[in-house]
PDB file of C-alpha atoms in Angstrom:
ATOM      1  CA  UNK A  11     139.762 250.973  39.356  1.00 92.00           C
ATOM      2  CA  UNK A  12     137.760 247.918  40.337  1.00 92.00           C
ATOM      3  CA  UNK A  13     134.464 248.677  38.607  1.00 93.00           C
ATOM      4  CA  UNK A  14     132.663 245.731  40.206  1.00 93.00           C
ATOM      5  CA  UNK A  15     133.539 246.896  43.709  1.00 93.00           C
ATOM      6  CA  UNK A  16     132.586 250.450  42.795  1.00 93.00           C
ATOM      7  CA  UNK A  17     129.133 249.358  41.627  1.00 93.00           C
ATOM      8  CA  UNK A  18     128.666 247.421  44.882  1.00 93.00           C
ATOM      9  CA  UNK A  19     129.823 250.312  47.041  1.00 94.00           C
ATOM     10  CA  UNK A  20     127.250 251.223  49.682  1.00 94.00           C
ATOM     11  CA  UNK A  21     127.376 254.308  51.866  1.00 96.00           C
ATOM     12  CA  UNK A  22     126.071 254.720  55.375  1.00 96.00           C
ATOM     13  CA  UNK A  23     123.808 257.688  55.970  1.00 97.00           C
ATOM     14  CA  UNK A  24     125.512 260.541  57.776  1.00 96.00           C
ATOM     15  CA  UNK A  25     123.611 262.646  60.278  1.00 96.00           C
ATOM     16  CA  UNK A  26     125.283 266.011  60.829  1.00 96.00           C
ATOM     17  CA  UNK A  27     124.384 269.024  62.940  1.00 97.00           C
ATOM     18  CA  UNK A  28     125.465 272.559  62.103  1.00 97.00           C
ATOM     19  CA  UNK A  29     125.035 275.884  63.857  1.00 97.00           C
ATOM     20  CA  UNK A  30     124.694 279.523  62.930  1.00 98.00           C
ATOM     21  CA  UNK A  31     128.415 279.796  63.643  1.00 98.00           C
ATOM     22  CA  UNK A  32     129.129 277.220  60.900  1.00 97.00           C
ATOM     23  CA  UNK A  33     126.867 279.114  58.496  1.00 98.00           C
ATOM     24  CA  UNK A  34     128.648 282.401  59.176  1.00 98.00           C
ATOM     25  CA  UNK A  35     132.123 280.841  58.994  1.00 97.00           C
ATOM     26  CA  UNK A  36     131.322 279.308  55.602  1.00 97.00           C
ATOM     27  CA  UNK A  37     130.118 282.685  54.283  1.00 97.00           C
ATOM     28  CA  UNK A  38     133.311 284.398  55.450  1.00 97.00           C
ATOM     29  CA  UNK A  39     135.333 281.628  53.794  1.00 97.00           C
ATOM     30  CA  UNK A  40     133.778 282.324  50.392  1.00 97.00           C
ATOM     31  CA  UNK A  41     134.298 286.076  50.574  1.00 95.00           C
ATOM     32  CA  UNK A  42     130.915 287.290  51.767  1.00 95.00           C
ATOM     33  CA  UNK A  43     130.646 290.594  53.639  1.00 92.00           C
ATOM     34  CA  UNK A  44     133.552 292.414  51.991  1.00 90.00           C
ATOM     35  CA  UNK A  45     131.971 295.575  53.371  1.00 92.00           C
ATOM     36  CA  UNK A  46     131.169 294.933  57.050  1.00 92.00           C
ATOM     37  CA  UNK A  47     129.127 298.166  57.171  1.00 95.00           C
ATOM     38  CA  UNK A  48     126.750 296.986  54.450  1.00 94.00           C
ATOM     39  CA  UNK A  49     123.645 295.671  56.208  1.00 95.00           C
ATOM     40  CA  UNK A  50     122.748 293.580  53.145  1.00 95.00           C
ATOM     41  CA  UNK A  51     126.059 291.720  53.252  1.00 94.00           C
ATOM     42  CA  UNK A  52     125.814 291.299  57.012  1.00 96.00           C
ATOM     43  CA  UNK A  53     122.829 289.014  56.420  1.00 96.00           C
ATOM     44  CA  UNK A  54     125.333 286.228  55.663  1.00 97.00           C
ATOM     45  CA  UNK A  55     127.816 286.866  58.480  1.00 96.00           C
ATOM     46  CA  UNK A  56     125.807 288.183  61.432  1.00 96.00           C
ATOM     47  CA  UNK A  57     123.296 286.200  63.469  1.00 96.00           C
ATOM     48  CA  UNK A  58     120.592 288.877  63.252  1.00 93.00           C
ATOM     49  CA  UNK A  59     118.455 288.170  60.136  1.00 93.00           C
ATOM     50  CA  UNK A  60     120.984 285.505  59.125  1.00 97.00           C
ATOM     51  CA  UNK A  61     120.668 283.652  55.791  1.00 97.00           C
ATOM     52  CA  UNK A  62     122.507 280.525  54.676  1.00 98.00           C
ATOM     53  CA  UNK A  63     124.297 280.636  51.341  1.00 98.00           C
ATOM     54  CA  UNK A  64     122.852 277.799  49.226  1.00 98.00           C
ATOM     55  CA  UNK A  65     126.348 276.508  48.366  1.00 98.00           C
ATOM     56  CA  UNK A  66     126.752 275.584  52.039  1.00 98.00           C
ATOM     57  CA  UNK A  67     124.869 272.442  50.996  1.00 97.00           C
ATOM     58  CA  UNK A  68     128.069 271.256  49.294  1.00 96.00           C
ATOM     59  CA  UNK A  69     129.956 270.878  52.590  1.00 96.00           C
ATOM     60  CA  UNK A  70     127.211 269.639  54.917  1.00 97.00           C
ATOM     61  CA  UNK A  71     127.308 265.919  55.812  1.00 95.00           C
ATOM     62  CA  UNK A  72     130.379 265.331  53.664  1.00 90.00           C
ATOM     63  CA  UNK A  73     131.094 261.578  53.291  1.00 90.00           C
ATOM     64  CA  UNK A  74     134.853 261.958  53.600  1.00 86.00           C
ATOM     65  CA  UNK A  75     137.613 260.816  51.249  1.00 86.00           C
ATOM     66  CA  UNK A  76     135.998 257.489  50.377  1.00 91.00           C
ATOM     67  CA  UNK A  77     137.738 257.197  46.969  1.00 90.00           C
ATOM     68  CA  UNK A  78     140.962 256.051  48.646  1.00 88.00           C
ATOM     69  CA  UNK A  79     139.390 252.812  49.937  1.00 92.00           C
ATOM     70  CA  UNK A  80     141.765 250.026  48.964  1.00 93.00           C
ATOM     71  CA  UNK A  81     139.058 247.694  47.598  1.00 94.00           C
ATOM     72  CA  UNK A  82     138.033 250.260  44.943  1.00 94.00           C
ATOM     73  CA  UNK A  83     141.583 250.403  43.503  1.00 93.00           C
ATOM     74  CA  UNK A  84     141.070 253.999  42.340  1.00 91.00           C
ATOM     75  CA  UNK A  85     144.240 255.901  41.500  1.00 89.00           C
ATOM     76  CA  UNK A  86     143.091 258.676  43.815  1.00 85.00           C
ATOM     77  CA  UNK A  87     146.389 260.580  43.584  1.00 81.00           C
ATOM     78  CA  UNK A  88     145.414 261.539  40.017  1.00 85.00           C
ATOM     79  CA  UNK A  89     141.844 262.501  40.916  1.00 85.00           C
ATOM     80  CA  UNK A  90     140.693 266.072  40.239  1.00 87.00           C
ATOM     81  CA  UNK A  91     137.329 267.670  40.916  1.00 90.00           C
ATOM     82  CA  UNK A  92     135.811 268.347  37.493  1.00 94.00           C
ATOM     83  CA  UNK A  93     132.315 269.733  38.081  1.00 97.00           C
ATOM     84  CA  UNK A  94     129.968 270.632  40.921  1.00 98.00           C
ATOM     85  CA  UNK A  95     126.213 271.199  41.052  1.00 98.00           C
ATOM     86  CA  UNK A  96     123.442 271.577  43.594  1.00 98.00           C
ATOM     87  CA  UNK A  97     119.680 271.874  43.361  1.00 97.00           C
ATOM     88  CA  UNK A  98     117.586 272.896  46.363  1.00 97.00           C
ATOM     89  CA  UNK A  99     113.905 272.159  46.865  1.00 95.00           C
ATOM     90  CA  UNK A 100     113.616 274.943  49.443  1.00 85.00           C
ATOM     91  CA  UNK A 101     115.802 277.419  51.299  1.00 88.00           C
ATOM     92  CA  UNK A 102     118.638 275.934  53.353  1.00 93.00           C
ATOM     93  CA  UNK A 103     118.050 276.470  57.105  1.00 94.00           C
ATOM     94  CA  UNK A 104     120.651 278.601  58.906  1.00 96.00           C
ATOM     95  CA  UNK A 105     121.150 275.839  61.483  1.00 97.00           C
ATOM     96  CA  UNK A 106     119.846 272.403  62.284  1.00 96.00           C
ATOM     97  CA  UNK A 107     120.489 268.750  61.558  1.00 97.00           C
ATOM     98  CA  UNK A 108     120.709 267.148  58.135  1.00 96.00           C
ATOM     99  CA  UNK A 109     120.994 263.585  56.904  1.00 97.00           C
ATOM    100  CA  UNK A 110     123.152 262.787  53.891  1.00 97.00           C
ATOM    101  CA  UNK A 111     122.415 259.827  51.627  1.00 97.00           C
ATOM    102  CA  UNK A 112     124.920 258.955  48.893  1.00 97.00           C
ATOM    103  CA  UNK A 113     125.186 256.994  45.680  1.00 96.00           C
ATOM    104  CA  UNK A 114     127.504 256.580  42.717  1.00 96.00           C
ATOM    105  CA  UNK A 115     125.387 257.393  39.678  1.00 96.00           C
ATOM    106  CA  UNK A 116     127.782 256.163  37.034  1.00 95.00           C
ATOM    107  CA  UNK A 117     131.196 256.021  35.410  1.00 96.00           C
ATOM    108  CA  UNK A 118     132.061 257.093  31.874  1.00 95.00           C
ATOM    109  CA  UNK A 119     135.261 255.570  30.522  1.00 94.00           C
ATOM    110  CA  UNK A 120     137.192 257.939  28.249  1.00 93.00           C
ATOM    111  CA  UNK A 121     139.835 255.349  27.329  1.00 93.00           C
ATOM    112  CA  UNK A 122     143.205 254.215  28.752  1.00 91.00           C
ATOM    113  CA  UNK A 123     144.973 257.434  27.780  1.00 90.00           C
ATOM    114  CA  UNK A 124     142.181 259.816  28.786  1.00 92.00           C
ATOM    115  CA  UNK A 125     140.874 258.663  32.163  1.00 93.00           C
ATOM    116  CA  UNK A 126     137.318 258.277  33.420  1.00 95.00           C
ATOM    117  CA  UNK A 127     134.533 260.431  34.862  1.00 96.00           C
ATOM    118  CA  UNK A 128     132.766 259.379  38.063  1.00 96.00           C
ATOM    119  CA  UNK A 129     129.358 260.879  38.943  1.00 97.00           C
ATOM    120  CA  UNK A 130     128.505 261.060  42.647  1.00 96.00           C
ATOM    121  CA  UNK A 131     125.329 262.284  44.341  1.00 97.00           C
ATOM    122  CA  UNK A 132     124.579 263.437  47.876  1.00 97.00           C
ATOM    123  CA  UNK A 133     120.916 263.863  48.806  1.00 97.00           C
ATOM    124  CA  UNK A 134     120.307 266.076  51.845  1.00 97.00           C
ATOM    125  CA  UNK A 135     117.292 265.571  54.088  1.00 96.00           C
ATOM    126  CA  UNK A 136     116.044 267.213  57.252  1.00 94.00           C
ATOM    127  CA  UNK A 137     116.158 265.137  60.433  1.00 92.00           C
ATOM    128  CA  UNK A 138     112.459 264.341  59.867  1.00 93.00           C
ATOM    129  CA  UNK A 139     113.049 263.025  56.339  1.00 94.00           C
ATOM    130  CA  UNK A 140     112.058 265.976  54.152  1.00 95.00           C
ATOM    131  CA  UNK A 141     114.274 266.413  51.082  1.00 96.00           C
ATOM    132  CA  UNK A 142     116.295 269.643  51.143  1.00 96.00           C
ATOM    133  CA  UNK A 143     118.084 269.117  47.842  1.00 97.00           C
ATOM    134  CA  UNK A 144     120.754 267.223  45.947  1.00 97.00           C
ATOM    135  CA  UNK A 145     124.460 267.900  45.473  1.00 98.00           C
ATOM    136  CA  UNK A 146     126.259 266.347  42.495  1.00 97.00           C
ATOM    137  CA  UNK A 147     130.025 266.043  42.070  1.00 96.00           C
ATOM    138  CA  UNK A 148     131.909 264.894  38.983  1.00 96.00           C
ATOM    139  CA  UNK A 149     135.404 263.532  39.540  1.00 93.00           C
ATOM    140  CA  UNK A 150     137.942 263.183  36.742  1.00 92.00           C
ATOM    141  CA  UNK A 151     139.959 260.029  37.418  1.00 92.00           C
ATOM    142  CA  UNK A 152     142.985 260.662  35.240  1.00 88.00           C
ATOM    143  CA  UNK A 153     144.620 257.328  36.076  1.00 90.00           C
ATOM    144  CA  UNK A 154     141.614 255.041  35.613  1.00 92.00           C
ATOM    145  CA  UNK A 155     140.797 255.086  31.904  1.00 92.00           C
ATOM    146  CA  UNK A 156     139.973 251.720  30.364  1.00 92.00           C
ATOM    147  CA  UNK A 157     137.934 250.640  33.395  1.00 91.00           C
ATOM    148  CA  UNK A 158     134.532 250.304  31.685  1.00 92.00           C
ATOM    149  CA  UNK A 159     131.185 252.091  32.024  1.00 93.00           C
ATOM    150  CA  UNK A 160     128.015 251.874  34.060  1.00 93.00           C
ATOM    151  CA  UNK A 161     125.100 254.153  34.856  1.00 92.00           C
ATOM    152  CA  UNK A 162     124.600 257.445  33.056  1.00 87.00           C
ATOM    153  CA  UNK A 163     126.451 260.775  32.985  1.00 88.00           C
ATOM    154  CA  UNK A 164     124.942 264.038  34.167  1.00 90.00           C
ATOM    155  CA  UNK A 165     123.466 266.340  31.560  1.00 92.00           C
ATOM    156  CA  UNK A 166     126.171 268.420  29.867  1.00 93.00           C
ATOM    157  CA  UNK A 167     126.611 271.911  31.283  1.00 96.00           C
ATOM    158  CA  UNK A 168     126.001 274.630  28.651  1.00 94.00           C
ATOM    159  CA  UNK A 169     128.862 276.601  27.141  1.00 95.00           C
ATOM    160  CA  UNK A 170     129.013 280.327  27.837  1.00 92.00           C
ATOM    161  CA  UNK A 171     127.360 282.617  25.239  1.00 93.00           C
ATOM    162  CA  UNK A 172     129.583 284.426  22.767  1.00 93.00           C
ATOM    163  CA  UNK A 173     127.734 287.708  23.319  1.00 95.00           C
ATOM    164  CA  UNK A 174     128.850 290.333  25.817  1.00 95.00           C
ATOM    165  CA  UNK A 175     127.847 289.518  29.407  1.00 96.00           C
ATOM    166  CA  UNK A 176     124.758 291.106  30.893  1.00 95.00           C
ATOM    167  CA  UNK A 177     126.929 292.222  33.782  1.00 96.00           C
ATOM    168  CA  UNK A 178     129.704 291.237  36.177  1.00 97.00           C
ATOM    169  CA  UNK A 179     130.576 291.366  39.873  1.00 96.00           C
ATOM    170  CA  UNK A 180     133.955 291.042  41.604  1.00 95.00           C
ATOM    171  CA  UNK A 181     135.272 289.736  44.917  1.00 95.00           C
ATOM    172  CA  UNK A 182     138.732 290.360  46.310  1.00 96.00           C
ATOM    173  CA  UNK A 183     139.864 287.167  48.015  1.00 96.00           C
ATOM    174  CA  UNK A 184     142.072 287.391  51.083  1.00 96.00           C
ATOM    175  CA  UNK A 185     145.611 285.928  51.181  1.00 96.00           C
ATOM    176  CA  UNK A 186     144.330 283.755  54.057  1.00 96.00           C
ATOM    177  CA  UNK A 187     141.116 282.746  52.234  1.00 96.00           C
ATOM    178  CA  UNK A 188     142.053 279.061  51.965  1.00 96.00           C
ATOM    179  CA  UNK A 189     142.925 278.916  55.670  1.00 97.00           C
ATOM    180  CA  UNK A 190     139.470 280.258  56.534  1.00 96.00           C
ATOM    181  CA  UNK A 191     137.559 278.092  54.058  1.00 96.00           C
ATOM    182  CA  UNK A 192     139.227 274.839  55.174  1.00 95.00           C
ATOM    183  CA  UNK A 193     137.602 275.284  58.604  1.00 94.00           C
ATOM    184  CA  UNK A 194     134.316 274.353  56.905  1.00 94.00           C
ATOM    185  CA  UNK A 195     135.635 270.804  56.578  1.00 89.00           C
ATOM    186  CA  UNK A 196     138.158 270.334  53.752  1.00 88.00           C
ATOM    187  CA  UNK A 197     141.534 269.958  55.462  1.00 88.00           C
ATOM    188  CA  UNK A 198     143.530 268.889  52.412  1.00 86.00           C
ATOM    189  CA  UNK A 199     147.069 270.234  53.108  1.00 89.00           C
ATOM    190  CA  UNK A 200     147.344 271.283  49.451  1.00 88.00           C
ATOM    191  CA  UNK A 201     145.426 274.391  50.506  1.00 92.00           C
ATOM    192  CA  UNK A 202     147.487 275.204  53.603  1.00 93.00           C
ATOM    193  CA  UNK A 203     151.004 273.737  53.511  1.00 94.00           C
ATOM    194  CA  UNK A 204     153.465 275.446  51.100  1.00 94.00           C
ATOM    195  CA  UNK A 205     155.671 272.330  50.959  1.00 93.00           C
ATOM    196  CA  UNK A 206     152.746 270.105  49.964  1.00 89.00           C
ATOM    197  CA  UNK A 207     151.611 272.613  47.338  1.00 90.00           C
ATOM    198  CA  UNK A 208     155.087 272.727  45.799  1.00 91.00           C
ATOM    199  CA  UNK A 209     155.240 268.926  45.619  1.00 87.00           C
ATOM    200  CA  UNK A 210     151.929 269.053  43.740  1.00 81.00           C
ATOM    201  CA  UNK A 211     153.417 271.478  41.212  1.00 86.00           C
ATOM    202  CA  UNK A 212     152.066 274.782  42.551  1.00 88.00           C
ATOM    203  CA  UNK A 213     154.187 277.697  43.662  1.00 92.00           C
ATOM    204  CA  UNK A 214     152.042 278.073  46.791  1.00 93.00           C
ATOM    205  CA  UNK A 215     148.802 276.697  48.297  1.00 94.00           C
ATOM    206  CA  UNK A 216     145.783 277.057  46.038  1.00 93.00           C
ATOM    207  CA  UNK A 217     142.198 277.915  46.877  1.00 95.00           C
ATOM    208  CA  UNK A 218     139.711 275.052  47.153  1.00 94.00           C
ATOM    209  CA  UNK A 219     137.670 274.640  43.986  1.00 94.00           C
ATOM    210  CA  UNK A 220     134.506 274.558  46.085  1.00 96.00           C
ATOM    211  CA  UNK A 221     135.565 277.864  47.632  1.00 97.00           C
ATOM    212  CA  UNK A 222     135.613 279.459  44.170  1.00 97.00           C
ATOM    213  CA  UNK A 223     132.229 277.807  43.554  1.00 98.00           C
ATOM    214  CA  UNK A 224     130.930 279.399  46.776  1.00 98.00           C
ATOM    215  CA  UNK A 225     132.315 282.776  45.713  1.00 97.00           C
ATOM    216  CA  UNK A 226     130.281 282.548  42.502  1.00 98.00           C
ATOM    217  CA  UNK A 227     127.216 281.657  44.576  1.00 98.00           C
ATOM    218  CA  UNK A 228     127.433 284.709  46.824  1.00 97.00           C
ATOM    219  CA  UNK A 229     128.314 287.000  43.914  1.00 97.00           C
ATOM    220  CA  UNK A 230     125.220 285.999  41.935  1.00 97.00           C
ATOM    221  CA  UNK A 231     123.029 286.493  44.994  1.00 97.00           C
ATOM    222  CA  UNK A 232     124.463 289.990  45.438  1.00 95.00           C
ATOM    223  CA  UNK A 233     124.125 290.919  41.767  1.00 95.00           C
ATOM    224  CA  UNK A 234     120.841 289.287  40.781  1.00 96.00           C
ATOM    225  CA  UNK A 235     118.844 288.365  43.892  1.00 95.00           C
ATOM    226  CA  UNK A 236     118.984 291.609  45.892  1.00 94.00           C
ATOM    227  CA  UNK A 237     120.820 289.673  48.626  1.00 95.00           C
ATOM    228  CA  UNK A 238     117.910 287.213  48.991  1.00 96.00           C
ATOM    229  CA  UNK A 239     119.637 283.817  49.178  1.00 96.00           C
ATOM    230  CA  UNK A 240     116.339 281.932  48.988  1.00 95.00           C
ATOM    231  CA  UNK A 241     115.976 282.916  45.320  1.00 95.00           C
ATOM    232  CA  UNK A 242     119.030 280.949  44.138  1.00 96.00           C
ATOM    233  CA  UNK A 243     117.725 277.414  43.660  1.00 96.00           C
ATOM    234  CA  UNK A 244     120.460 275.691  41.643  1.00 97.00           C
ATOM    235  CA  UNK A 245     124.057 276.222  40.614  1.00 98.00           C
ATOM    236  CA  UNK A 246     126.510 274.252  38.501  1.00 98.00           C
ATOM    237  CA  UNK A 247     129.952 274.845  37.006  1.00 98.00           C
ATOM    238  CA  UNK A 248     133.103 273.202  35.672  1.00 97.00           C
ATOM    239  CA  UNK A 249     136.490 273.744  37.334  1.00 97.00           C
ATOM    240  CA  UNK A 250     139.070 274.817  34.748  1.00 96.00           C
ATOM    241  CA  UNK A 251     142.012 276.564  36.474  1.00 95.00           C
ATOM    242  CA  UNK A 252     143.323 276.877  40.039  1.00 93.00           C
ATOM    243  CA  UNK A 253     142.872 280.080  42.022  1.00 95.00           C
ATOM    244  CA  UNK A 254     145.495 281.490  44.373  1.00 96.00           C
ATOM    245  CA  UNK A 255     144.367 283.157  47.614  1.00 96.00           C
ATOM    246  CA  UNK A 256     144.593 286.926  47.243  1.00 96.00           C
ATOM    247  CA  UNK A 257     143.409 286.989  43.634  1.00 97.00           C
ATOM    248  CA  UNK A 258     140.423 289.024  42.528  1.00 97.00           C
ATOM    249  CA  UNK A 259     137.602 286.908  41.083  1.00 97.00           C
ATOM    250  CA  UNK A 260     135.230 288.375  38.500  1.00 97.00           C
ATOM    251  CA  UNK A 261     131.979 286.591  37.744  1.00 97.00           C
ATOM    252  CA  UNK A 262     130.536 287.445  34.349  1.00 98.00           C
ATOM    253  CA  UNK A 263     126.890 286.510  33.852  1.00 97.00           C
ATOM    254  CA  UNK A 264     124.257 286.288  31.135  1.00 97.00           C
ATOM    255  CA  UNK A 265     120.608 286.534  32.188  1.00 94.00           C
ATOM    256  CA  UNK A 266     117.948 284.912  30.018  1.00 85.00           C
ATOM    257  CA  UNK A 267     114.221 284.537  30.452  1.00 75.00           C
ATOM    258  CA  UNK A 268     112.546 282.101  32.853  1.00 71.00           C
ATOM    259  CA  UNK A 269     115.070 282.782  35.624  1.00 78.00           C
ATOM    260  CA  UNK A 270     118.037 281.080  33.957  1.00 91.00           C
ATOM    261  CA  UNK A 271     121.558 282.508  34.318  1.00 96.00           C
ATOM    262  CA  UNK A 272     124.806 281.449  32.704  1.00 97.00           C
ATOM    263  CA  UNK A 273     128.126 282.550  34.140  1.00 98.00           C
ATOM    264  CA  UNK A 274     131.864 282.063  34.304  1.00 97.00           C
ATOM    265  CA  UNK A 275     134.491 283.133  36.836  1.00 98.00           C
ATOM    266  CA  UNK A 276     137.727 284.799  35.793  1.00 98.00           C
ATOM    267  CA  UNK A 277     140.929 285.537  37.676  1.00 97.00           C
ATOM    268  CA  UNK A 278     141.164 289.286  37.123  1.00 95.00           C
ATOM    269  CA  UNK A 279     144.961 289.317  37.525  1.00 93.00           C
ATOM    270  CA  UNK A 280     145.645 286.498  35.037  1.00 95.00           C
ATOM    271  CA  UNK A 281     142.571 287.024  32.858  1.00 95.00           C
ATOM    272  CA  UNK A 282     142.038 283.235  32.958  1.00 97.00           C
ATOM    273  CA  UNK A 283     138.714 281.470  33.266  1.00 97.00           C
ATOM    274  CA  UNK A 284     138.750 279.472  36.517  1.00 97.00           C
ATOM    275  CA  UNK A 285     135.099 278.333  36.514  1.00 98.00           C
ATOM    276  CA  UNK A 286     133.371 277.706  33.205  1.00 98.00           C
ATOM    277  CA  UNK A 287     130.008 276.476  31.876  1.00 97.00           C
ATOM    278  CA  UNK A 288     128.277 278.008  34.876  1.00 98.00           C
ATOM    279  CA  UNK A 289     124.508 277.808  35.094  1.00 97.00           C
ATOM    280  CA  UNK A 290     122.026 278.871  37.759  1.00 97.00           C
ATOM    281  CA  UNK A 291     118.282 279.090  38.240  1.00 95.00           C
ATOM    282  CA  UNK A 292     116.527 281.850  40.179  1.00 94.00           C
ATOM    283  CA  UNK A 293     113.095 281.883  41.753  1.00 91.00           C
ATOM    284  CA  UNK A 294     110.990 284.960  41.032  1.00 81.00           C
TER     285      UNK A 294
END
């Protein structure tokens, strides 16, 4: 990549409106409301007493696929999403207008044979300028090792405990899960077109990594927050394996004191960890 151009990269603020319909569609896309007769689950998918899942913050005011700008010279074809995090100051409104402000926090060069890590931040504000929270993405640029460093990396996510989990919760994803989730804004054909997926080396379209991240979000709210989405204040995890629509996802969690939770997500069919180094904070 062109590190000089990357350091000079400036982003325009994005003002984006969303409705209760968008909030409900996102929740359905990440597997909320498996039981439509459960009034607790309906709080995410029905306009009466509606709540916004905190992970919705990850898709609001998205800056688009800026990494393919020619001046940056990033080998974007070899880019993979490595980690995702968000931290909210307060509960996410169920509808309204937000303003996204963006910056590249840094690049860590792992060497010519290993690639580089790029740390990107989106800060979300209300239309009146009040901070809602921050969303951090780490991209693994497999084709850009040897580029050099600047800035600072995010704090390392903790490894999962070796003890038995405190508990677990499961979600059965639908075969059409990726087709629903993409309507929240990520139209990458890898998640919809079988021919594109096969060219990328997958037998069929895979689920969006941020969809799996959203599944973990709603599962932890169900298991640990008594369906009160306002209690989940932060979430972070590392993407480790792809998920195929129709798989059953099990989130195993460890609860410690002071409202800290560690977790990982496992494909129940393959018994493979698909999200690792998960961490969350809960308000009392």
